[in-house]
mmCIF file of C-alpha atoms in Angstrom:
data_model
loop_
_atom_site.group_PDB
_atom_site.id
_atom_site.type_symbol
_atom_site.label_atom_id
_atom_site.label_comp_id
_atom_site.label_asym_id
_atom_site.label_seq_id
_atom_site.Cartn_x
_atom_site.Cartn_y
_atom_site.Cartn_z
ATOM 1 C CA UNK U 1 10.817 5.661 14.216
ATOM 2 C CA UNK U 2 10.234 8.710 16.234
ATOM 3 C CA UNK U 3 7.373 11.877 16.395
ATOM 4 C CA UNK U 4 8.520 14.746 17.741
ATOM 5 C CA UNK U 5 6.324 16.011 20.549
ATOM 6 C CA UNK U 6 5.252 18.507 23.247
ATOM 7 C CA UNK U 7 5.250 18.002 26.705
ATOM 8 C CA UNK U 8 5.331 19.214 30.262
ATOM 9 C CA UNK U 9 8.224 18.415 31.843
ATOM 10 C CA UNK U 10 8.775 17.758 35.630
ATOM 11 C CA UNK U 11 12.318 17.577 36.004
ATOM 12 C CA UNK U 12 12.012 17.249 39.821
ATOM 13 C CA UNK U 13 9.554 17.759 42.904
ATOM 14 C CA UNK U 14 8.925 21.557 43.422
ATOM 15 C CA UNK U 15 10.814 22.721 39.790
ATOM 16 C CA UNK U 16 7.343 22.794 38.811
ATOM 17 C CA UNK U 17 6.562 21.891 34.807
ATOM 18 C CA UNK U 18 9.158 22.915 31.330
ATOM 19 C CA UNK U 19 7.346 22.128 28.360
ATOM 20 C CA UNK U 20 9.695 20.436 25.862
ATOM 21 C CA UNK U 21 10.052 19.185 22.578
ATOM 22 C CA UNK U 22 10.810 15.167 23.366
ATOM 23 C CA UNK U 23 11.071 11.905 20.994
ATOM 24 C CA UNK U 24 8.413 9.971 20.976
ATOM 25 C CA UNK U 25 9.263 6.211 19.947
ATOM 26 C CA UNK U 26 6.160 4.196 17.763
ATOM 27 C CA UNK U 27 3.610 2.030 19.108
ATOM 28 C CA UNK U 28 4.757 -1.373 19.962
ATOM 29 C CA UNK U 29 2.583 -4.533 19.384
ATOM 30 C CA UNK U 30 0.038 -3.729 21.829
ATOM 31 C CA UNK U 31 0.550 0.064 22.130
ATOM 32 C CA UNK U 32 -1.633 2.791 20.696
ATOM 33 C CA UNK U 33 -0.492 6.299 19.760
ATOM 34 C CA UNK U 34 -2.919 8.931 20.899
ATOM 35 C CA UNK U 35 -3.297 12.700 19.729
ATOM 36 C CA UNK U 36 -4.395 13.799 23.485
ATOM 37 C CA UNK U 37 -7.125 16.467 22.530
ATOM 38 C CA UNK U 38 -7.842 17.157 26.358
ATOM 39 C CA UNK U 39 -6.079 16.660 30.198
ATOM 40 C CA UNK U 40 -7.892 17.282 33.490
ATOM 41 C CA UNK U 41 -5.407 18.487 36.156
ATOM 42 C CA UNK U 42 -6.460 16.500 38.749
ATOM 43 C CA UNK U 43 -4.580 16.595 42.273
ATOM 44 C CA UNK U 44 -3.111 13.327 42.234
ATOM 45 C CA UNK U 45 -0.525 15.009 39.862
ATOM 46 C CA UNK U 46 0.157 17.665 42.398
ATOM 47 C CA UNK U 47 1.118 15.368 44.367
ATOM 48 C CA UNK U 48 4.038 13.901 42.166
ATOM 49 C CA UNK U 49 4.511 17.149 41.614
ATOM 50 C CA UNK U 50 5.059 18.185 44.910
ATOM 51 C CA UNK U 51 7.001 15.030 45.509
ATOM 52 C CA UNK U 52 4.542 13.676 48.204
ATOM 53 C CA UNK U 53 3.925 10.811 45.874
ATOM 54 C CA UNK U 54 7.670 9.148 44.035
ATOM 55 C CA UNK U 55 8.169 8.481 40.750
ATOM 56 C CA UNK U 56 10.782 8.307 38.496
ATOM 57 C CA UNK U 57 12.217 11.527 37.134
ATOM 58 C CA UNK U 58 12.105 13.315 34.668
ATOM 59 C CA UNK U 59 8.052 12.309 33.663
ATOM 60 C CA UNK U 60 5.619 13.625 31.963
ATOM 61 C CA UNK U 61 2.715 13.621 34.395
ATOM 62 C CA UNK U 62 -0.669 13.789 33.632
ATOM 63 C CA UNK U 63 -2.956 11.101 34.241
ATOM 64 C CA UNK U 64 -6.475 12.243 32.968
ATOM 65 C CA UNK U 65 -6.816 12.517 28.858
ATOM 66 C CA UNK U 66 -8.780 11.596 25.920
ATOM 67 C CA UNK U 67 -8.010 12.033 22.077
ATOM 68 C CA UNK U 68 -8.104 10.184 19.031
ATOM 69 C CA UNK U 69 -6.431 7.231 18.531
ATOM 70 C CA UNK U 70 -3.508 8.060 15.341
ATOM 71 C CA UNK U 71 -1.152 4.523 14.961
ATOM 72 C CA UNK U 72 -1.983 1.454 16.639
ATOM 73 C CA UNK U 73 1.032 -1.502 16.932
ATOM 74 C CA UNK U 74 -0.265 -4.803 14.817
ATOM 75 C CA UNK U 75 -1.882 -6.885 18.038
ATOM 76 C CA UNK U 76 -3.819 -4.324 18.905
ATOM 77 C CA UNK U 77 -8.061 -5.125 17.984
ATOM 78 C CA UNK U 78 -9.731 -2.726 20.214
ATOM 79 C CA UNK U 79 -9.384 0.543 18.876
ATOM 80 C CA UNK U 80 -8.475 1.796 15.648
ATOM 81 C CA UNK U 81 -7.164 4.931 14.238
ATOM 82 C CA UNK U 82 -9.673 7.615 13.900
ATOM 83 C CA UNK U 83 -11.518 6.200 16.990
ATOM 84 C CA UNK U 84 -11.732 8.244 20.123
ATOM 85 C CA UNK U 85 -10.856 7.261 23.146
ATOM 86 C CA UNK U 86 -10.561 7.517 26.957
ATOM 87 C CA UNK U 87 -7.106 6.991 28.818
ATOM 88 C CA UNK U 88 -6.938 5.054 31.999
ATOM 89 C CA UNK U 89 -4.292 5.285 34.210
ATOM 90 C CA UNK U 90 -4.582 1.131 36.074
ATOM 91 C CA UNK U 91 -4.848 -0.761 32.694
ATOM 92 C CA UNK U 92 -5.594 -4.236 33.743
ATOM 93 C CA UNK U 93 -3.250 -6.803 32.402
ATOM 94 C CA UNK U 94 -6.058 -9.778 32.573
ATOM 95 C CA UNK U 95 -4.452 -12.361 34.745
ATOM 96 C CA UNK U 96 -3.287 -11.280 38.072
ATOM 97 C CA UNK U 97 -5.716 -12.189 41.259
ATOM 98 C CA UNK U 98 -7.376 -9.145 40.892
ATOM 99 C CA UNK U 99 -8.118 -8.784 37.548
ATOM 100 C CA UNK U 100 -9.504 -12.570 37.670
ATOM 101 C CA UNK U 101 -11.774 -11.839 40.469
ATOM 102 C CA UNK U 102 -12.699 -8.311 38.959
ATOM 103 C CA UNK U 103 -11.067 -5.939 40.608
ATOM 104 C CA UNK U 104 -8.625 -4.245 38.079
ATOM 105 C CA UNK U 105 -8.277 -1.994 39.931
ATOM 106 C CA UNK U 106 -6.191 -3.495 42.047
ATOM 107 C CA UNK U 107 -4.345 -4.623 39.036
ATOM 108 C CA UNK U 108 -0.477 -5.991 39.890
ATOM 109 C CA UNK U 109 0.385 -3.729 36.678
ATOM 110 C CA UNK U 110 0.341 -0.686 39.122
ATOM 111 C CA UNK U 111 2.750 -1.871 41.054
ATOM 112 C CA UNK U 112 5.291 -1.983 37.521
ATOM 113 C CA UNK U 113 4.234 1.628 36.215
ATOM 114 C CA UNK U 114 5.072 3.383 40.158
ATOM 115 C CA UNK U 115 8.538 1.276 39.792
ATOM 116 C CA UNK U 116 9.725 1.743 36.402
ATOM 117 C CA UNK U 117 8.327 4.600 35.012
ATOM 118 C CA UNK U 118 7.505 2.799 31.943
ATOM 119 C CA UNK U 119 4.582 1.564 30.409
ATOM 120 C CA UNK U 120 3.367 -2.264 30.401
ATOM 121 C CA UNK U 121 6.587 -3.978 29.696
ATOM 122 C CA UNK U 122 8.207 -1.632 32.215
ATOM 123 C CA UNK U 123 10.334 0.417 29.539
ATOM 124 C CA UNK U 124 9.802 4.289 28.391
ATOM 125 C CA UNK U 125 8.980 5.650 24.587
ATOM 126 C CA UNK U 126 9.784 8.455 25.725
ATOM 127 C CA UNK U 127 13.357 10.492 25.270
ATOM 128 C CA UNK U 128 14.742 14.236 25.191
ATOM 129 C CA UNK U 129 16.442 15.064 21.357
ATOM 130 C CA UNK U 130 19.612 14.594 23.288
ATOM 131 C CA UNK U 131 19.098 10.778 24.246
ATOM 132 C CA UNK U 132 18.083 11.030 27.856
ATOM 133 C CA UNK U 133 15.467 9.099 29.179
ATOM 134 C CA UNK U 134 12.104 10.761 30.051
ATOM 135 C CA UNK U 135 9.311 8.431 31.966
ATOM 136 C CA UNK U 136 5.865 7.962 32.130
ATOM 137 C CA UNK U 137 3.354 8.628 35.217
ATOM 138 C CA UNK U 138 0.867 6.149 35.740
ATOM 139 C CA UNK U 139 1.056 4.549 32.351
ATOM 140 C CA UNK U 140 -0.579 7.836 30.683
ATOM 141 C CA UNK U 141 1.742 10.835 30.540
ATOM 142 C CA UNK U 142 -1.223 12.491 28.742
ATOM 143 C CA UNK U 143 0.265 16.263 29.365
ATOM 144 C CA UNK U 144 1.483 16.351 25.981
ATOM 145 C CA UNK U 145 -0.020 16.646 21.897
ATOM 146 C CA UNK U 146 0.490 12.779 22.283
ATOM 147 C CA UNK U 147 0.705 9.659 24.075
ATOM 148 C CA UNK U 148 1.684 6.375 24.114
ATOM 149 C CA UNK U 149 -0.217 3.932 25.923
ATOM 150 C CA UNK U 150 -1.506 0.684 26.454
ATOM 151 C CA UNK U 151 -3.825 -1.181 24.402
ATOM 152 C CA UNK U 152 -5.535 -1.701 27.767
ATOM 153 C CA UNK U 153 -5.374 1.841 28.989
ATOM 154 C CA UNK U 154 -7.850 2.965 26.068
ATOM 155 C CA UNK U 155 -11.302 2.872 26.360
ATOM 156 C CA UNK U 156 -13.686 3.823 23.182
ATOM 157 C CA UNK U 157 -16.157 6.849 23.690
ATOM 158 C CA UNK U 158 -19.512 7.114 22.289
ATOM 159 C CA UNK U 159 -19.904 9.598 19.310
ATOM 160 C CA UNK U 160 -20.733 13.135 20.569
ATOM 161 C CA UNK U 161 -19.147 12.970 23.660
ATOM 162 C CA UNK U 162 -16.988 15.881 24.059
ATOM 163 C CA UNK U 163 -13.028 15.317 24.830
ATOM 164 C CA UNK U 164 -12.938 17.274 27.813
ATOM 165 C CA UNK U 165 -15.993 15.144 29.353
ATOM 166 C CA UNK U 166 -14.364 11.831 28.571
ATOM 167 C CA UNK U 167 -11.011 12.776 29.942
ATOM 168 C CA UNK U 168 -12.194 13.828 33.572
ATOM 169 C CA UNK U 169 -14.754 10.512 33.165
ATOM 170 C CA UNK U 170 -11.581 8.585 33.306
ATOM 171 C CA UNK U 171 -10.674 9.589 36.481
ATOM 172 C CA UNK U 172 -12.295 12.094 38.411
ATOM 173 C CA UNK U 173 -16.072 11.529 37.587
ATOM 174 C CA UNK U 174 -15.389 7.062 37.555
ATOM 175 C CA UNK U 175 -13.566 7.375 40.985
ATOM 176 C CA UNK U 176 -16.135 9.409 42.969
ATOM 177 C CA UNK U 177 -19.386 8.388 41.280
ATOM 178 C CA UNK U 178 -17.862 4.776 41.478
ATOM 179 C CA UNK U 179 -17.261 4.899 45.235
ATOM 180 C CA UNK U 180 -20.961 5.725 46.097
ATOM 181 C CA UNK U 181 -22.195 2.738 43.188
ATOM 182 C CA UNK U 182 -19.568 0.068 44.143
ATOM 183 C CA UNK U 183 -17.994 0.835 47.121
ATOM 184 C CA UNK U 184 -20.964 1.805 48.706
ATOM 185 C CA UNK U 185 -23.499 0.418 46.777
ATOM 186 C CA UNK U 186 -27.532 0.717 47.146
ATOM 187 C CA UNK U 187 -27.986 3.618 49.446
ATOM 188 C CA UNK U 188 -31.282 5.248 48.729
ATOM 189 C CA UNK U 189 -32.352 7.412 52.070
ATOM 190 C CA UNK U 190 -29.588 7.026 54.124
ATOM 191 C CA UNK U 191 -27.426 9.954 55.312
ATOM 192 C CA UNK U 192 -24.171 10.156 52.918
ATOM 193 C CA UNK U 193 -21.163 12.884 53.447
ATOM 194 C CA UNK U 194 -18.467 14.040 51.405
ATOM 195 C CA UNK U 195 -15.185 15.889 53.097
ATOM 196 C CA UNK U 196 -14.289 17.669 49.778
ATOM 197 C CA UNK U 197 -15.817 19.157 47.057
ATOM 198 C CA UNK U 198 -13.170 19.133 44.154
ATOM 199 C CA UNK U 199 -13.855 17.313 40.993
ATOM 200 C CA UNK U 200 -13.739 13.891 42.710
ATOM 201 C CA UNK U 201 -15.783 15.548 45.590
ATOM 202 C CA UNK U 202 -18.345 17.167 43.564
ATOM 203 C CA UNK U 203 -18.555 13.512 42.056
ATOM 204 C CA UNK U 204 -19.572 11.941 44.882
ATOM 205 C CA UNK U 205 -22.147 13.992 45.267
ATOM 206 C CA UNK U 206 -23.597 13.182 41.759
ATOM 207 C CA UNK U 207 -23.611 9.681 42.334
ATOM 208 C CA UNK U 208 -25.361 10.303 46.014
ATOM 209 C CA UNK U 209 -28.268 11.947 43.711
ATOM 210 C CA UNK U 210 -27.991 8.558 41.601
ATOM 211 C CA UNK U 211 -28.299 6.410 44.050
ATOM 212 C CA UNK U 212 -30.816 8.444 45.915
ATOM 213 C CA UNK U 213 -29.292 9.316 49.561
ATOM 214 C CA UNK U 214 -30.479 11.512 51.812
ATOM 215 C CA UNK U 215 -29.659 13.811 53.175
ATOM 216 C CA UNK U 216 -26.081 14.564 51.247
ATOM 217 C CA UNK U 217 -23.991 16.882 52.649
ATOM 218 C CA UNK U 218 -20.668 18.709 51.069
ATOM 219 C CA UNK U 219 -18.269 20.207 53.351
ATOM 220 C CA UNK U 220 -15.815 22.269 51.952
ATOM 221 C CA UNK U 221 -13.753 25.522 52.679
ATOM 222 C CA UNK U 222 -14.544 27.349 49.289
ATOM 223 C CA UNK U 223 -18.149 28.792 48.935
ATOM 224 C CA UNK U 224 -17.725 28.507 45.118
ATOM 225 C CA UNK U 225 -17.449 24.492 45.562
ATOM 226 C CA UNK U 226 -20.245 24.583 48.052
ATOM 227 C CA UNK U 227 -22.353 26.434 45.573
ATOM 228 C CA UNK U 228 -21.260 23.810 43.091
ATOM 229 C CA UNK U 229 -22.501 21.110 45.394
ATOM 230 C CA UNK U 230 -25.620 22.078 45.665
ATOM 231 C CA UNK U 231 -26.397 22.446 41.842
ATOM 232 C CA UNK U 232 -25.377 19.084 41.440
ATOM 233 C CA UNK U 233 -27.523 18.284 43.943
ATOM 234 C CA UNK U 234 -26.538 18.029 47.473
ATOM 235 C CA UNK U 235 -28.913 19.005 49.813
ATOM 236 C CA UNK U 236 -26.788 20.521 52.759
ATOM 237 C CA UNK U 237 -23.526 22.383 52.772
ATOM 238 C CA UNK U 238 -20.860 23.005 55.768
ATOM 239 C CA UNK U 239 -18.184 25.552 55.245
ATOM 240 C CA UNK U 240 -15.354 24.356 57.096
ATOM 241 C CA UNK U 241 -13.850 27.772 57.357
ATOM 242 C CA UNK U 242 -16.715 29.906 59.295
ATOM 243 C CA UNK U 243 -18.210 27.593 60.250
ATOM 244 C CA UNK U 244 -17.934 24.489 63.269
ATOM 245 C CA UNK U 245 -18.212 21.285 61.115
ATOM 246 C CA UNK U 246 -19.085 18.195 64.092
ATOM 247 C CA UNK U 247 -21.974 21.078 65.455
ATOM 248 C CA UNK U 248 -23.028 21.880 62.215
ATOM 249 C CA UNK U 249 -23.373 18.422 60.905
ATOM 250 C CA UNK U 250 -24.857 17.586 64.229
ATOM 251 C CA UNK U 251 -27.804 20.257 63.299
ATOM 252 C CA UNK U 252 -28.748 18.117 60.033
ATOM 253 C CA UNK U 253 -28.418 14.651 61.712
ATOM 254 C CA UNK U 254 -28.575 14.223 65.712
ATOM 255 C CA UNK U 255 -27.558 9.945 65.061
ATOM 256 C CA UNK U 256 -24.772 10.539 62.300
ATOM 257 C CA UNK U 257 -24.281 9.324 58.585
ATOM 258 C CA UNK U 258 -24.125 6.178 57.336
ATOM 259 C CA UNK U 259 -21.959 6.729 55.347
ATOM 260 C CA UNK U 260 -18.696 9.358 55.190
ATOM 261 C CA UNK U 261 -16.392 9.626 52.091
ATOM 262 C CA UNK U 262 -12.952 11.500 52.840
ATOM 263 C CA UNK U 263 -11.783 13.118 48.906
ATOM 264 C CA UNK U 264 -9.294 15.227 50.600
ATOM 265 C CA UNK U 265 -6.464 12.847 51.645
ATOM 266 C CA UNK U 266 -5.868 14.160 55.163
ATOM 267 C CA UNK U 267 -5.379 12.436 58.490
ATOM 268 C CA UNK U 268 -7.582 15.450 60.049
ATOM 269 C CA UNK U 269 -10.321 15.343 57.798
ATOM 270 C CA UNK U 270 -10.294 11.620 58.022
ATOM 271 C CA UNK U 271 -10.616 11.842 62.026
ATOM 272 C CA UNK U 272 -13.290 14.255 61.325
ATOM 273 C CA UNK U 273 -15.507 12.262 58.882
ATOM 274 C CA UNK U 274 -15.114 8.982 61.028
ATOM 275 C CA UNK U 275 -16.510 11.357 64.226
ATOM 276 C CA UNK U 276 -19.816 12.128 61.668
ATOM 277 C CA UNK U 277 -20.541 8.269 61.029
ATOM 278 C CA UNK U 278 -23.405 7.168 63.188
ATOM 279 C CA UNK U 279 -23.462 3.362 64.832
ATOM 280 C CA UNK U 280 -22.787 0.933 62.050
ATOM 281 C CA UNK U 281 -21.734 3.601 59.346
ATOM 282 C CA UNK U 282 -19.077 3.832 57.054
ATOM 283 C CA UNK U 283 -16.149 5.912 56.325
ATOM 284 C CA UNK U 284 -14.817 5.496 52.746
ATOM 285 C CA UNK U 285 -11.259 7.443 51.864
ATOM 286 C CA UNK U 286 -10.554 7.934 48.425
ATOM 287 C CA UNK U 287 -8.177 11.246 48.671
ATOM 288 C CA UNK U 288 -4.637 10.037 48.352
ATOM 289 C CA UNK U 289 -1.890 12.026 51.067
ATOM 290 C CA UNK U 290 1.784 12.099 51.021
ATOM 291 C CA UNK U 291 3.646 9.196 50.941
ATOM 292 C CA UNK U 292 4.067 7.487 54.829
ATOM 293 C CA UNK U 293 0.815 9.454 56.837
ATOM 294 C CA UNK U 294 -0.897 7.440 58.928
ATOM 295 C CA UNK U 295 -4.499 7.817 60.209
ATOM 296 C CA UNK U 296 -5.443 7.617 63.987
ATOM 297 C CA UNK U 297 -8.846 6.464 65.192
ATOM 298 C CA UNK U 298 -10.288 5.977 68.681
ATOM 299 C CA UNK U 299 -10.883 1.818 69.380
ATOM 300 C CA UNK U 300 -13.683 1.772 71.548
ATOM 301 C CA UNK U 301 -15.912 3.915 69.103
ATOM 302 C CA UNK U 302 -14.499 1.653 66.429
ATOM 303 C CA UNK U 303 -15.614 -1.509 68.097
ATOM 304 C CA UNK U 304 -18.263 -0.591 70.474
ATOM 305 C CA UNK U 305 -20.277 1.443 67.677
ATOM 306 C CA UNK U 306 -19.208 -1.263 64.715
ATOM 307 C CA UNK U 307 -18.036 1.881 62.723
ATOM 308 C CA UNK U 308 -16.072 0.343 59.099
ATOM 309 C CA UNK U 309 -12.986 2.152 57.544
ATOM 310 C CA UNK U 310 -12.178 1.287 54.213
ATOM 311 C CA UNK U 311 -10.319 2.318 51.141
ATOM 312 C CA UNK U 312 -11.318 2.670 47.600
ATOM 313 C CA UNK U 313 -8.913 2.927 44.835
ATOM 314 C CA UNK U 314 -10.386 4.804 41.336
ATOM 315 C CA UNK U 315 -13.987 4.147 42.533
ATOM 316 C CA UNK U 316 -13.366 0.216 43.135
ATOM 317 C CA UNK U 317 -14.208 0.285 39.044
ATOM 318 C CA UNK U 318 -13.830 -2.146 36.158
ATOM 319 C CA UNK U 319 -13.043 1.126 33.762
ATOM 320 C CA UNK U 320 -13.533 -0.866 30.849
ATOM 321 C CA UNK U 321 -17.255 -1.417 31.580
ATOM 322 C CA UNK U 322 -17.913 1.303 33.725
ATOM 323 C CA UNK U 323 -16.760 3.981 31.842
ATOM 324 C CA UNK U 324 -19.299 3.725 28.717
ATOM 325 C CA UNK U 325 -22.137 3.413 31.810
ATOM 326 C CA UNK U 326 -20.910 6.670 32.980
ATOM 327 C CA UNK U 327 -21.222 8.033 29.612
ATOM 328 C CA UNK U 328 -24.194 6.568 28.430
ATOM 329 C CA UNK U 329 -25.791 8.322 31.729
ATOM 330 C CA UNK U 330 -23.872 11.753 30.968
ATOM 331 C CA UNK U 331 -25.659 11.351 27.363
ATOM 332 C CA UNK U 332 -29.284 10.689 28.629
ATOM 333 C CA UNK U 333 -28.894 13.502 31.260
ATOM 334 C CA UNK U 334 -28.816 11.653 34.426
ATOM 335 C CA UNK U 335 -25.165 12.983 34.838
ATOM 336 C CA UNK U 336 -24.221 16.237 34.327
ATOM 337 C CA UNK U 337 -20.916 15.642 33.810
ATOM 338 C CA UNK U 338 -20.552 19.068 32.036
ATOM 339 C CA UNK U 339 -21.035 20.870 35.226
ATOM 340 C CA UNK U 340 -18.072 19.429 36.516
ATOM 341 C CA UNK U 341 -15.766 21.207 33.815
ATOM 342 C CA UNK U 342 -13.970 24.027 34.377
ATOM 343 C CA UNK U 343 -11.773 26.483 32.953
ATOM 344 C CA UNK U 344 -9.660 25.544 29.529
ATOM 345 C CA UNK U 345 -5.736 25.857 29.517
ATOM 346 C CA UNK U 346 -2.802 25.782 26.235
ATOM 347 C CA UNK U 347 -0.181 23.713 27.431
ATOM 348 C CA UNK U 348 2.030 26.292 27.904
ATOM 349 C CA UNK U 349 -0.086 27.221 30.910
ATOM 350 C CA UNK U 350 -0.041 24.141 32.888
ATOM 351 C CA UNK U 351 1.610 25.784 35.683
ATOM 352 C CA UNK U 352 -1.321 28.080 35.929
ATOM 353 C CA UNK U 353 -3.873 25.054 35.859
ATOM 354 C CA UNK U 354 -1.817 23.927 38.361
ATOM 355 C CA UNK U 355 -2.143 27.018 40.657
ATOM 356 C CA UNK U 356 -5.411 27.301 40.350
ATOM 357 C CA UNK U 357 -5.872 24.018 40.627
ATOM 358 C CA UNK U 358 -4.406 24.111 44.539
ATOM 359 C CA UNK U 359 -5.741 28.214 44.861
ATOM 360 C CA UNK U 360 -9.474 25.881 44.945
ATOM 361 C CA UNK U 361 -10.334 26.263 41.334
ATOM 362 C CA UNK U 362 -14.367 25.175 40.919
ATOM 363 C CA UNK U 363 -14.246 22.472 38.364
ATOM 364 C CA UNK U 364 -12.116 20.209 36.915
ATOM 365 C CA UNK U 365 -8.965 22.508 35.104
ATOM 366 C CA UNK U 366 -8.381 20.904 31.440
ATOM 367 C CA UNK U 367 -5.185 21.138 29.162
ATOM 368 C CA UNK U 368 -5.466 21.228 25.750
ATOM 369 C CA UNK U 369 -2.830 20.284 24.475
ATOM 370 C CA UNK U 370 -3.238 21.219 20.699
#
């Protein structure tokens, strides 16, 4: 059996997105069919987009969703239909090396979605009216009125949380709160940076306030963002259009930051944000670039100043736990979460969530698909 469905299209990199009607096959065993009530546009799908990340084409991208759950295949127990839930685009499977030493987000499925296109089992559900195939991005493929996903890629959200807040907690808010709470971990009083100020940027910041650094500084080129930033709570801002960001940071700490996080995804802004870490700091980059850049970083500050570089991949989260914490904090106001959202699109004006998505929209853009 088959639904017939809407969805944005990306044929290839640059075409930008058709919406079409496609066929949607059932739910297998462990699938779940999901009416997708919202979609942050979130720049990891500009870059598929764009073609700086690959994936199989044609796809239905969108990676960021949350809806109610409509048919569920017979081994599924988690959710049922009528629940709502949020989508999560690195489902773990349970029994790789990461999963078993809990980090799903690492999870070896990841490696199957980028390859195939498909979901779990590496096949699509997913075809035009005329037969050709149509594939999935990340698992999700949640710009549409539906989705099939994982049993694993759902996870249930707490009555009276809105759609639009759960979908950009499954991605934006989980990945930049989650780098300062488990990437970075307890950091009340020291000196924390973000290079970005985006929804994952902006994110950062709010879990900064939640962990209690100080000072936190946003440096962005948009004075809306900035603005942003400092409602939710950061204490400095650095225009990196007008203004000269290694002097100006300089001004609010003479030693450096402990810690830097780079939510851009940019070899330049990298370099920059590794130059702001004082003796012993950390840089953390969480902004994905285009397929093949490579970063390069003095060795003798590296060494002689025992300066760290890592990565963290969807706030270095266990979604399935992490997620309800999120919301749970969201719900007793220690997260405004709500700040975060931005303007409200039909699908048949993804393309201009899109643009205004990479014009430096403030907020997070979200579809609706319905």
């Amino acid at each position: 059996m088959t639904r017939r469905i809407r969805a944005a299209v990306l044929e290839r990199p640059g075409a930008g997105l058709a919406v079409e009607e496609l066929d949607l096959a059932d739910p297998a065993r462990d699938e779940v069919l999901v009416r997708i009530d919202a979609a942050g546009v979130c720049h990891s799908d500009y870059h598929y987009l764009t073609g700086d990340l690959p994936s199989r084409m044609p796809v239905v991208p969108g990676h960021e969703g949350a809806g109610e759950v409509v048919a569920v295949g017979p081994d599924v127990t988690a959710v049922r239909p009528g629940d709502m839930v949020g989508l999560m685009w690195r489902p773990r499977c349970g029994r790789c090396r990461y999963c078993l030493t809990g980090r799903p987000a690492l999870c070896q499925s990841g490696a199957i979605h980028a390859a195939s296109g498909g979901l779990q089992d590496g096949t699509t559900r997913l075809r035009r009216p005329d037969g050709t195939t149509v594939h999935h991005l990340m698992g999700v493929s949640c710009f549409a009125d539906y989705a099939i996903v994982s049993e694993r890629a759902v996870v249930p959200i707490p009555p009276g949380v809105p759609a639009d807040i759960a979908a950009i907690t499954g991605c934006a808010v989980i990945t930049g709160v989650g780098t300062v709470l488990n990437a970075i971990g307890p950091c009340a009083g020291q000196g924390l940076v973000v290079f970005g100020a985006g929804g994952v940027g902006l994110s950062v910041v709010m879990g900064a306030v939640l962990a209690g650094a100080y000072p936190i500084v946003a440096v962005d080129m948009v004075t809306e963002r900035l603005q942003a930033a400092t409602r939710l709570g950061a204490t400095h801002v650095v225009h990196a259009g007008s203004e000269d960001v290694a002097g100006a940071l300089a001004d609010i700490d003479a030693d450096g930051f402990d810690y830097a996080v780079e939510a851009i995804g940019r070899p330049a802004t990298l370099r920059q944000a590794f130059d702001a870490l004082r003796p012993g700091g950390t840089l953390v980059a969480i902004g994905l670039g285009t397929a093949g850049q490579e970063l390069s970083l003095p060795l003798n500050p590296l060494v002689q100043r025992e300066r760290r570089v890592v990565g963290s991949l969807y706030g270095s989260s266990n979604p399935q736990l992490d997620v309800p914490k999120l919301l749970a904090l969201y719900q007793a106001g220690r997260l405004p979460i709500d700040q975060l959202v931005g303007t409200h699109y039909p699908l048949d004006r993804i393309n201009d969530a899109v643009s205004d998505l990479i014009g430096g929209a403030v907020g997070r853009g979200i579809v609706v698909p319905a």
